[in-house]
Structures are given as C-alpha cells and as structure tokens.
Coordinates of C-alpha atoms in Angstrom, one line a residue:
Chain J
X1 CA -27.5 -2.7 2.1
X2 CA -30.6 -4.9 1.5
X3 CA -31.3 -6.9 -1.7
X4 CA -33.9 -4.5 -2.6
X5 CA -31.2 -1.7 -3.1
X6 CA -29.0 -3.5 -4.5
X7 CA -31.4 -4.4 -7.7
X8 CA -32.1 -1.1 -7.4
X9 CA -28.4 0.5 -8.0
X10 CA -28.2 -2.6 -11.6
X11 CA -31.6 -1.1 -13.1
X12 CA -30.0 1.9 -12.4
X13 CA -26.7 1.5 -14.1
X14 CA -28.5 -0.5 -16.9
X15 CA -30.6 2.5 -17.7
X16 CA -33.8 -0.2 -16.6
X17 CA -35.5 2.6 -14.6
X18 CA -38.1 4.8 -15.9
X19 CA -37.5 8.6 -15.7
X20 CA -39.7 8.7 -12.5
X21 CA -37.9 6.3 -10.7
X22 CA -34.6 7.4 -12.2
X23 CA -35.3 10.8 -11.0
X24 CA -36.3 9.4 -6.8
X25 CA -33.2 7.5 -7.1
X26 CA -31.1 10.5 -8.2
X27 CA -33.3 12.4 -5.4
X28 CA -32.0 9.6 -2.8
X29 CA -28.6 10.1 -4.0
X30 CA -28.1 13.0 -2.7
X31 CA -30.3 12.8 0.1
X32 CA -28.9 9.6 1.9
X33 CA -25.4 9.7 2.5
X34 CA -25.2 6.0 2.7
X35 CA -27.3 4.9 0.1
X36 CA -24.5 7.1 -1.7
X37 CA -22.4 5.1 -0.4
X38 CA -23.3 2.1 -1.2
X39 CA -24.2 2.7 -4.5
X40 CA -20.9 4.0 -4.9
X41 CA -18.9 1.1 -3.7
X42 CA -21.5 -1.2 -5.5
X43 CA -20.1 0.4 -8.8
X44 CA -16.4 0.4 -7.6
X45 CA -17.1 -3.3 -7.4
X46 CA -18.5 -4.4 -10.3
X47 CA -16.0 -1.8 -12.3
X48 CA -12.8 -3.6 -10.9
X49 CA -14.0 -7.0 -10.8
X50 CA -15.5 -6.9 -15.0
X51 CA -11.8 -5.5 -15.1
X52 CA -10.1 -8.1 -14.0
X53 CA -12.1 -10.5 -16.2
X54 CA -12.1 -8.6 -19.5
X55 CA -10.7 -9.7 -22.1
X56 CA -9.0 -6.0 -22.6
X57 CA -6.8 -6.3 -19.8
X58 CA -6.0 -9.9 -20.7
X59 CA -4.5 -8.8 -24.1
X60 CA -3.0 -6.1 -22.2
X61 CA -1.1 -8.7 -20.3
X62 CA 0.0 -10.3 -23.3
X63 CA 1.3 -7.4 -25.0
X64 CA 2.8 -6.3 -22.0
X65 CA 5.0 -9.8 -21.8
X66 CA 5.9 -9.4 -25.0
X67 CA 7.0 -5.7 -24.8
X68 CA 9.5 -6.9 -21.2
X69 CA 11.0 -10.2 -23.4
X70 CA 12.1 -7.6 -25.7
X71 CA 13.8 -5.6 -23.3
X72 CA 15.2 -8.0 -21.6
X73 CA 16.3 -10.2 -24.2
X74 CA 18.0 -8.0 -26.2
X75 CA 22.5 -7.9 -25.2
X76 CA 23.4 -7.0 -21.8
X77 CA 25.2 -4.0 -22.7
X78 CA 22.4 -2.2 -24.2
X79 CA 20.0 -2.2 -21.0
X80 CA 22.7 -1.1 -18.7
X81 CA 21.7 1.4 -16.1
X82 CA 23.6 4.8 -16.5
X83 CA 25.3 5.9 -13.6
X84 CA 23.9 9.0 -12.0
X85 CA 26.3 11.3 -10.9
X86 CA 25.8 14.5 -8.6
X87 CA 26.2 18.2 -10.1
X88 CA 29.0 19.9 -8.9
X89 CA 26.3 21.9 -6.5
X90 CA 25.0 18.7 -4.9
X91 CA 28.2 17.9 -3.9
X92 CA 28.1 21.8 -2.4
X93 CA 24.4 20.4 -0.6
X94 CA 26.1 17.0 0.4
X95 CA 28.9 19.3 2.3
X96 CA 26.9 21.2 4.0
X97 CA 24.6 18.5 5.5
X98 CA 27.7 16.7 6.8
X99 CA 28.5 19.6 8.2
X100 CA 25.4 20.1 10.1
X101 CA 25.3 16.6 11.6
X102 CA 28.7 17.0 12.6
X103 CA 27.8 19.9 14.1
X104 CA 24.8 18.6 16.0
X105 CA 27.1 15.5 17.4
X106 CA 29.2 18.1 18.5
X107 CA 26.7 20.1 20.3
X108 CA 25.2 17.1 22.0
X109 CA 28.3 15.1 23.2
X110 CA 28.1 16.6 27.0
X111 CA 24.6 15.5 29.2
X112 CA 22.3 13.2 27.6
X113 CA 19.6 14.5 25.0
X114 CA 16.5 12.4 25.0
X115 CA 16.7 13.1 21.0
X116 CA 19.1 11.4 20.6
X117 CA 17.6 7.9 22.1
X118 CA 13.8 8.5 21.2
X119 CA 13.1 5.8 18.8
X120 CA 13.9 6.9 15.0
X121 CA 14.3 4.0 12.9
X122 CA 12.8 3.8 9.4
X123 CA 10.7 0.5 10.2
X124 CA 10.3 -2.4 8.0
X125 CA 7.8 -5.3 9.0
X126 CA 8.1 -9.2 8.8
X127 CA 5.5 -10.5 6.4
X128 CA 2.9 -12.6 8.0
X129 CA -0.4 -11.4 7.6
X130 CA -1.5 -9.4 4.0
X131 CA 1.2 -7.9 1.8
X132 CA -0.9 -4.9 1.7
X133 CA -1.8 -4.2 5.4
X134 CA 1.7 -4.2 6.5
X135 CA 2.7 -1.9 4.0
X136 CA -0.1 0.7 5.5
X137 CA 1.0 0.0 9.1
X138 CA 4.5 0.6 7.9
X139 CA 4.4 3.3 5.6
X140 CA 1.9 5.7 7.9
X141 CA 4.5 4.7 10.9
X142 CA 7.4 5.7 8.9
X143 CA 5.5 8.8 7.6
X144 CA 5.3 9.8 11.7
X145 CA 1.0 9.6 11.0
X146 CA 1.3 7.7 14.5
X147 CA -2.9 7.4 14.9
X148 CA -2.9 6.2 11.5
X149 CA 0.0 3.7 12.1
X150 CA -1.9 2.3 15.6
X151 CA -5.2 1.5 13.9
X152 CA -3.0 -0.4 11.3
X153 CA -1.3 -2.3 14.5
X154 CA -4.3 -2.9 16.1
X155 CA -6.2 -4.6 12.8
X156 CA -2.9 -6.3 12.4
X157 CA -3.2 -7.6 16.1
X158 CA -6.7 -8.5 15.5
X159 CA -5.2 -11.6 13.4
X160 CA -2.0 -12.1 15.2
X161 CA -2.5 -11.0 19.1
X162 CA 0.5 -12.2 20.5
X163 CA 2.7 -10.8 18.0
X164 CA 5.6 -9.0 19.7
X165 CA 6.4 -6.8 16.6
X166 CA 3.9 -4.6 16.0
X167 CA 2.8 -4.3 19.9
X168 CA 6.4 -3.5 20.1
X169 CA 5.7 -0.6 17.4
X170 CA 2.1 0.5 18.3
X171 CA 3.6 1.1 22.1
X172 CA 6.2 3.4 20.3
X173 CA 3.7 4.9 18.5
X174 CA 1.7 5.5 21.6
X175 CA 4.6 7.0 22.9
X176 CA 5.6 9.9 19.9
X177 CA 2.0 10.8 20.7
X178 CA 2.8 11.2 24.2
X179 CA -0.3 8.5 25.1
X180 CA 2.0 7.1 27.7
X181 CA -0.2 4.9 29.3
X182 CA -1.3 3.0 26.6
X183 CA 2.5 2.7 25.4
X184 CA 3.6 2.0 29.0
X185 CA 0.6 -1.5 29.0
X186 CA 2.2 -2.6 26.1
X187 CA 5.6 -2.0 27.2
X188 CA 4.9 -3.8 30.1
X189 CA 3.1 -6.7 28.3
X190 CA 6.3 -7.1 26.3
X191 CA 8.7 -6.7 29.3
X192 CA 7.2 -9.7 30.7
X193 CA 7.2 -12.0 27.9
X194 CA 10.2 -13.5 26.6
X195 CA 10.0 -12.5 23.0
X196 CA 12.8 -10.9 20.9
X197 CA 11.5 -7.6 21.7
X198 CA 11.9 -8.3 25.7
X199 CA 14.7 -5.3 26.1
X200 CA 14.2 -3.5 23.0
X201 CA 10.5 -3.1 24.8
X202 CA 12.7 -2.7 28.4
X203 CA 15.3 0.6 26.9
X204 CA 12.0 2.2 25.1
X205 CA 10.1 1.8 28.0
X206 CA 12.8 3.6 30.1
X207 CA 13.0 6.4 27.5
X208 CA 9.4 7.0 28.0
X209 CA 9.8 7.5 31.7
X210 CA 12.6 10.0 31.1
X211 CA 10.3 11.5 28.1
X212 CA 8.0 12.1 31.2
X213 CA 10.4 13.1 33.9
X214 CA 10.3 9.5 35.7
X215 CA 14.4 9.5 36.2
X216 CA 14.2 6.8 38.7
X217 CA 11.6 4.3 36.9
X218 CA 13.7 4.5 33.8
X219 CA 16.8 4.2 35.7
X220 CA 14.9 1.0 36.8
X221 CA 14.4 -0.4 33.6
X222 CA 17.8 0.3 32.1
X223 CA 19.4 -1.6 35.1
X224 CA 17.0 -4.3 34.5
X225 CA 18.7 -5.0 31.1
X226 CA 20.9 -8.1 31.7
X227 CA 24.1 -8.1 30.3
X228 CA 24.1 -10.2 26.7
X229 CA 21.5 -8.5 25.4
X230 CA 22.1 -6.2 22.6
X231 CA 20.3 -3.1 24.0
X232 CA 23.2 -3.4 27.1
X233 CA 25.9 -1.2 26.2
X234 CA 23.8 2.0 25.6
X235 CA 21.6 1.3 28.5
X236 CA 24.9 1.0 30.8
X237 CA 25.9 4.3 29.3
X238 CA 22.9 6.0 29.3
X239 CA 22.6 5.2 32.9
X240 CA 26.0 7.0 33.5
X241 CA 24.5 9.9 32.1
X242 CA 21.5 10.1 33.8
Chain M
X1 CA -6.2 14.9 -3.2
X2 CA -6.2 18.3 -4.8
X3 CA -7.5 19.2 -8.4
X4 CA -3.8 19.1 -9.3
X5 CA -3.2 19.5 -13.5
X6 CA -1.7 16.3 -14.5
X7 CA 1.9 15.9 -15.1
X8 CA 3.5 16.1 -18.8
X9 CA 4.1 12.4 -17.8
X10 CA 0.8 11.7 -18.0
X11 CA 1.3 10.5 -21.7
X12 CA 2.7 7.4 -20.0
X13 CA -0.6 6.5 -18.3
X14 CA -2.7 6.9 -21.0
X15 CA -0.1 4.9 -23.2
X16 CA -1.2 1.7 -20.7
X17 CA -4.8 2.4 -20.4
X18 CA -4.7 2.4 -24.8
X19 CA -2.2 -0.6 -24.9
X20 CA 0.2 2.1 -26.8
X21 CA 3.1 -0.6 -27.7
X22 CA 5.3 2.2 -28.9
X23 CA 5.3 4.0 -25.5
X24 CA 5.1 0.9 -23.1
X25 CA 8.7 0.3 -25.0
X26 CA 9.8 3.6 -23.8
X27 CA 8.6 2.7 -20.6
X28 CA 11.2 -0.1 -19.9
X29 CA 14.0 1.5 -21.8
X30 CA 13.9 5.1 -19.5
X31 CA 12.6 3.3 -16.3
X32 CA 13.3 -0.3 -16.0
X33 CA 17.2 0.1 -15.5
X34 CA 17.2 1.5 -12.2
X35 CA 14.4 -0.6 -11.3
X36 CA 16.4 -3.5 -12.5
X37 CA 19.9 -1.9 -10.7
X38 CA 18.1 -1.5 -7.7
X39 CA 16.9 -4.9 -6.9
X40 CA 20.3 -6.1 -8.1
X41 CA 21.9 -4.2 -4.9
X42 CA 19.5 -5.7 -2.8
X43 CA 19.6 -9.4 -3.2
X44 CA 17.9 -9.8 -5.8
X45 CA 18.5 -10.7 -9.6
X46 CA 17.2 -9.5 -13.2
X47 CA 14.2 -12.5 -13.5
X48 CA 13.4 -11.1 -10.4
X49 CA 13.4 -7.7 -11.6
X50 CA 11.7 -8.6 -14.7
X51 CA 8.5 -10.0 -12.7
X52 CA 8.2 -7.1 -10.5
X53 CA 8.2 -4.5 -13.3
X54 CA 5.7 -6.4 -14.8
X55 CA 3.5 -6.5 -11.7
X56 CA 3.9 -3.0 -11.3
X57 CA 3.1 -1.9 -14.4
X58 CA 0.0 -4.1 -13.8
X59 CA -1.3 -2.4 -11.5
X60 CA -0.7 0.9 -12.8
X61 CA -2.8 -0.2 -15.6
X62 CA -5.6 -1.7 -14.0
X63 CA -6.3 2.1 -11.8
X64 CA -5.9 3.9 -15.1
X65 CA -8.3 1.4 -16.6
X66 CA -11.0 1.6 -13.8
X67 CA -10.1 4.6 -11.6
X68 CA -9.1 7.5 -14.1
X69 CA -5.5 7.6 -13.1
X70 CA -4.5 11.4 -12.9
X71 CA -0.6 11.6 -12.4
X72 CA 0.7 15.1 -10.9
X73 CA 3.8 13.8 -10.5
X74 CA 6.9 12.2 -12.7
X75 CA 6.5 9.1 -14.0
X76 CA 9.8 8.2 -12.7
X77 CA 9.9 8.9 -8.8
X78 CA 6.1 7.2 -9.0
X79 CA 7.3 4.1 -10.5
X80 CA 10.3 3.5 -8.8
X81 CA 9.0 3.7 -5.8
X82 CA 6.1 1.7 -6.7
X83 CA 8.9 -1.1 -7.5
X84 CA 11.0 -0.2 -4.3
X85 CA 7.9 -0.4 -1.7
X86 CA 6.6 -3.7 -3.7
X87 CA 10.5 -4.8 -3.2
X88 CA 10.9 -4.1 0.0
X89 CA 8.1 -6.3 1.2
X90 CA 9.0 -9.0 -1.5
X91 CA 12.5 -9.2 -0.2
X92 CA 11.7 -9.3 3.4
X93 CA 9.3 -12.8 3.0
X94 CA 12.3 -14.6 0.4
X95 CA 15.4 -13.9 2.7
X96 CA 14.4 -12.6 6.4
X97 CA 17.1 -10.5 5.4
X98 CA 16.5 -6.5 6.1
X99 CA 17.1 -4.6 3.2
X100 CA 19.7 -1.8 4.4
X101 CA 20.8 -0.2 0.7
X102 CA 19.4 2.4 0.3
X103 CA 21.1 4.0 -2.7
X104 CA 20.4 7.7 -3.2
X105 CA 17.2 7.4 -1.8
X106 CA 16.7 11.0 -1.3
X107 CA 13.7 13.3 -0.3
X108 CA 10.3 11.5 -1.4
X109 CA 8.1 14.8 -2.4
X110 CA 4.8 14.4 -0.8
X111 CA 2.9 14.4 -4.5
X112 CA 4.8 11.5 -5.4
X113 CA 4.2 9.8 -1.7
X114 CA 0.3 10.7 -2.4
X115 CA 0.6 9.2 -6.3
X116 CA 2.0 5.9 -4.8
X117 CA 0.1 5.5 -1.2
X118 CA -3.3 5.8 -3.9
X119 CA -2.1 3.4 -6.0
X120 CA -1.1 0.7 -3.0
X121 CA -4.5 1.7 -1.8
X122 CA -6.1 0.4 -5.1
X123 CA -3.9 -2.3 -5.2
X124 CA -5.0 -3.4 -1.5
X125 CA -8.6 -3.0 -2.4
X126 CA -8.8 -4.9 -6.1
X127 CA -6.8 -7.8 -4.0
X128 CA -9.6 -7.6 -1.6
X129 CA -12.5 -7.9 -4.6
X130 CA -10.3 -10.6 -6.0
X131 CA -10.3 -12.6 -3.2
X132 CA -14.1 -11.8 -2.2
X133 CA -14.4 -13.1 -5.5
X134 CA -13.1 -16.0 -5.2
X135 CA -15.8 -16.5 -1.9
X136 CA -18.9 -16.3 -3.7
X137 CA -20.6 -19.8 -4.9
X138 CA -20.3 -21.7 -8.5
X139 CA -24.0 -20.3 -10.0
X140 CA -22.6 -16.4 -9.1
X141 CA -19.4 -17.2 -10.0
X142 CA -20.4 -18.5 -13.2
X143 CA -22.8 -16.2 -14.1
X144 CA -20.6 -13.1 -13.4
X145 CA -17.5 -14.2 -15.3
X146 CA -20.4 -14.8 -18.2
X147 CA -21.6 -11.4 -17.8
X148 CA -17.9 -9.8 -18.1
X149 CA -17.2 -11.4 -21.3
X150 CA -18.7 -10.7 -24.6
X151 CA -22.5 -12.5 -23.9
X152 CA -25.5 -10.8 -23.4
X153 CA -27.5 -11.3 -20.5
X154 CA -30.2 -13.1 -22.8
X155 CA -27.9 -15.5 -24.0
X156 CA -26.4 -16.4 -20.3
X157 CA -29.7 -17.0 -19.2
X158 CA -30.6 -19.1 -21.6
X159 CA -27.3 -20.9 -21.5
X160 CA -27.4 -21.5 -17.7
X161 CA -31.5 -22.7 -18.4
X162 CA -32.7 -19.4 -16.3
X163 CA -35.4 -17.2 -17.1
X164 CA -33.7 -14.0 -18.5
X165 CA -35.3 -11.7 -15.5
X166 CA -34.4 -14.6 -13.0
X167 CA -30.5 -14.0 -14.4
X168 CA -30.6 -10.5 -14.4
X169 CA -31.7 -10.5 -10.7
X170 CA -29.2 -12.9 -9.6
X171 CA -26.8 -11.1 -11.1
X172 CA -27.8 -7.9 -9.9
X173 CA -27.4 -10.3 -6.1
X174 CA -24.3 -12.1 -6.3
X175 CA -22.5 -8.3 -7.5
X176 CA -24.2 -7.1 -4.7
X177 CA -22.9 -10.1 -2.3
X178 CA -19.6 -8.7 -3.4
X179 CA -20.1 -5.0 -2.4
X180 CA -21.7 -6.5 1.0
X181 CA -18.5 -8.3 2.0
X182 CA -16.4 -5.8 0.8
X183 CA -18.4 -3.1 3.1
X184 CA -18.0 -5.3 6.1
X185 CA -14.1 -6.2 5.4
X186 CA -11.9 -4.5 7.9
X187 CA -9.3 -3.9 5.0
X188 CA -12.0 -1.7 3.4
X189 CA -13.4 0.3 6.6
X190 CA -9.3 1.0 7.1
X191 CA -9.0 2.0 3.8
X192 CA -12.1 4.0 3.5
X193 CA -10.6 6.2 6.9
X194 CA -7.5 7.2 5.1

C-alpha cells in the first residue's frame, strides 16, 4: 500500500476526484483484488477509529451509564432474576439423555475404548497474552475447528514460545486431526520439560500411540508416569486394560 | 455469513445504534438479570456485573454503529453469551480460579455462535485500531482526533499553522499509517482467514 494510493482512496471518499479519475478508480476496484482490499480496510479504519472519537458515541456512553444506575439502583427485590424452570417435557428430554449415558457407561465397562480417554475437555486458557486471541484459540478449539485452533497456538507461541499450555493443546489438536507427528514433537518437547503439563503431555502422548496401534510405545509412556502425579491412577488402570 | 432476514430482535440493535433510552431500559430489565445471576455463581458480584454489561453493550453498539449490525438470532442467547465468553476470560485473570458452573448452559445454536464469534471478531479488531492508534506520532494524532470532531479541515489547518492541502494530505497519511499497520498485524491476517 504506497502513499500514493492511499491519497488516492481520501480524494476518493471525499468525493475530490473528478469523474474521469473517479471512474479508473472504480475500474481498479474491481480489477485489482488488492487494491480492493486495501481500500476496503482503509475505510474500515478510518470508520471505527472517527467512531471511537465521535462525540455520538461519547453521549452514547453517558446515556448508557445513566440508563445501568437506574437499574441497578433501584430495591433489590425488583431486579431479581426469575427462576427458570423446565416444562414438564424437558424433564421427559432430561430422562432420556441420562438414560443414554448410562447406557453408554454400561456398554463400555468391559475392554478399554480409546473414546473414552481421547482428550474431551471444554478448554479454558490462562490469560497472558491478548484478551482477544485467546478467546479465538479457545473458542475454535472448543468448537473441534482444530486447523483453526493450531494457527491460533502457533501466533500465541510466536509471543510466548516456551509456554507449556498451548503447546500442550496445539499437540492435541494435532492429534484429533490425526497429524501425529507434529503432535508426537510436541509431546515429546513437553515430556522432557518439567512443566505442569509433564504427564498430562506423557498419558496424551500414550493415547496417541494407541490411537495409531502403537500398544507397546503407549504402554511405555503410561509406565513412565511416576506415582504422585495426578494422571497416575488412570494410567495404572488403563495399563491393566491394555 | 448467509443473507439471513434479521431477527424480530433486531429492534434492540437499532435501539443502541439511535441511543433509544426507552428500549436500552428494556434492555437491562429482560436481560441483565441473568447476566447479573450468572456472574454471581461464578465468583463474581453485582459492580462486577454492572461493568460488564456495560462493556458489552458497548461493543454491541460500536458494530451496529460502524458495521451495520444484522442480528438473525435472539437478542437474548447473543447477549448472554457475549457476557459469559467476556466473563469467562475476565474471571480467569482476577482469581486463577477455573470457572466450572455452568448453569443450564445448553446447546449454543450455530447462528447465535456466528452472531457472537463476529462480534468478538470486531471487538478484537477495533482493540487492534485503538491501540495502533495510540502508536502513531503527536502531529497525526492531533490532527486526526481534530478531524473526527466537529472542525473542518480548513479550520484544522489553519489551527495547526498548515497549509490546508498540506493537512489534507497528512491526513489522508497518518489514516493511511493506520490501515498499513493494521495490514501487517498478525491479529488482522488471523482474523482476515476466519
């Protein structure tokens, strides 16, 4: 984006070009995909930035504050939340899903189900970095959007490299995608650090080999989990299983 | 995002971007409670409640203002989870404490998970602009926050002792500055990929 353009997209907006010129530019528009672009973004700019110092919004704010003391200042008993209670056929719904996961307990209790030890956790990340970027890296992870989630990691990682976190999450993303080498570096990475994710990383890495058929190497790592850390009792018993 | 018709709720959004006092009442009294029970259950209290309703709604009003805010969902599920994601994070950084209550969470339809992931998306990226913002030198700085308000550009060149075509192009160049860095920030290629 040179300085030329970008004088080029303000005459533009401030109608300062005359209808030749306004006419090539409109011709370049839709010519030049990133001249588009540009111009685009230019426009997004200045549109949210004027926002943010426009009076508008700033009497916005004001009546906004004023509009939250009054419903917050007024007696307790009128802001109380009501309580939301389930229709008699939720309840029926509610039943019937207890009833299925008792059912799939059931069905699973005799030889181990990978399913059943695959990572699942809905994640939530320690702030460090942006507010903003963690909520991406979290939300697309929880969504299951695994590429998504691993190019949030990785920008996250850009700032933080050593952080044992989100390697520990981009490895199981790697993983749900079935990229088991790139999970199985990090894994590794983590297995020979010392961090809090040491044999979290050690009992994932293990269900990856059994994920791929390794029955030995992830009998390996699950033995490898020292007694005292909090990952030992289902290793031990997976072990058994295996 | 498809060509959706807005939702009914819709009325609520337009309320913000007119600064409808009438409505943005009704707008605490049907949806603040169970923001305001919510945070309750998970260590927080009402000030705090208070502050993040207000952010919320915030933000909701600065996309309707400058994005044309089209909501195909209910106001309700948008909001709240607005508040819960914003929560969630917020909670995390004060207590190092995981948040595990979950009350009646439910099934999250995929509108209202679109609704909210575009309005954290515009929230990420006017938090970028701000802070790009706040990069740029004292003459662009200056002369932008002139241009926003109610001046003409004749009468901010002549109070910052420019010729007026000399302000106009700087202008045109510290804006432009902006949209450069913004272009090259990594939280804006990410963005622009999603």
């Amino acid at each position: 984006m040179d300085d030329q353009n970008i004088i080029l997209f303000q005459n533009y907006l401030d109608q300062k070009l005359t209808l030749e010129e306004k006419k090539t530019f409109e011709q370049r528009l839709q010519a030049d995909p990133e001249f588009e672009s540009d111009f685009e973004l230019y426009q997004e700019v200045n549109d949210v930035v004027s926002h943010l110092h426009s009076e508008e919004r700033n009497k916005f704010k004001e009546a906004l504050s004023q509009a939250s003391s009054t419903f917050f200042e007024k007696p307790a008993k009128d802001k109380e939340a009501k309580v939301i209670r389930f229709k008699p056929w939720q309840y029926s719904v509610a039943a019937s899903i207890a009833l299925l996961i008792g059912f799939f307990i059931f069905q699973n209790s005799g030889s181990p189900s990978l399913n059943d030890y695959v990572f699942s956790d809905t994640i939530t990340l320690t702030e460090r970095g942006s507010e903003n970027l963690h909520t991406l890296a979290e939300t697309s992870f929880n969504k299951g959007t695994y590429p998504e989630a691993i190019t949030h990691f990785k920008s996250l990682l850009a700032e933080d490299p050593n952080n044992a976190e989100y390697q520990f999450y981009m490895a199981v993303a790697h993983d749900n995608l079935q990229q088991f080498d790139a999970a199985s570096i990090l894994f590794t990475n983590l297995i020979k650090g010392s961090s809090a994710y040491k044999y979290k990383a050690t009992f994932y890495a293990a269900i990856s080999q059994w994920r791929q058929d390794n029955i030995a190497q992830a009998k390996r790592y699950l033995e490898s989990i020292p007694d005292g850390a909090s990952e030992y009792k289902v290793a031990r018993k997976l072990l058994k299983k295996l | 995002m498809g060509e959706s018709r807005p939702h009914s709720d819709q009325k609520y959004i337009h309320a913000l971007r007119d600064n409808d006092s009438k409505l943005i009442s009704e707008i605490y009294e049907k949806f603040a409670p169970k923001v305001v029970n919510y945070v309750r259950q998970n260590s927080g209290d009402e000030p705090a409640a208070r502050d993040l309703i207000q952010e919320v709604i915030m933000i909701i009003y600065d996309q309707a203002k400058t994005k044309n805010l089209q909501l195909t969902c209910p106001f309700d599920a948008y909001f709240f989870l607005l508040c819960k994601r914003k929560w969630l994070t917020r909670a995390k950084k004060i207590s190092k404490h995981r948040v595990t209550n979950e009350p009646l969470s439910g099934f999250i339809s995929e509108t209202v998970e679109e609704e909210v992931m575009a309005t954290q998306h515009f929230e990420t990226k006017m938090q970028l602009f701000k802070s790009l913002f706040q990069k740029l030198g004292d003459t662009c700085r200056e002369i932008l926050e002139l241009s926003f308000g109610k001046y003409a550009m004749e009468e901010i060149a002549s109070q910052l002792d420019l010729s007026y075509a000399y302000a106009r192009k700087k202008k045109s160049l510290c804006m432009g500055q902006l949209t450069k860095w913004a272009k090259e920030s990594a939280v804006y290629k990410q963005l622009k990929e999603q």
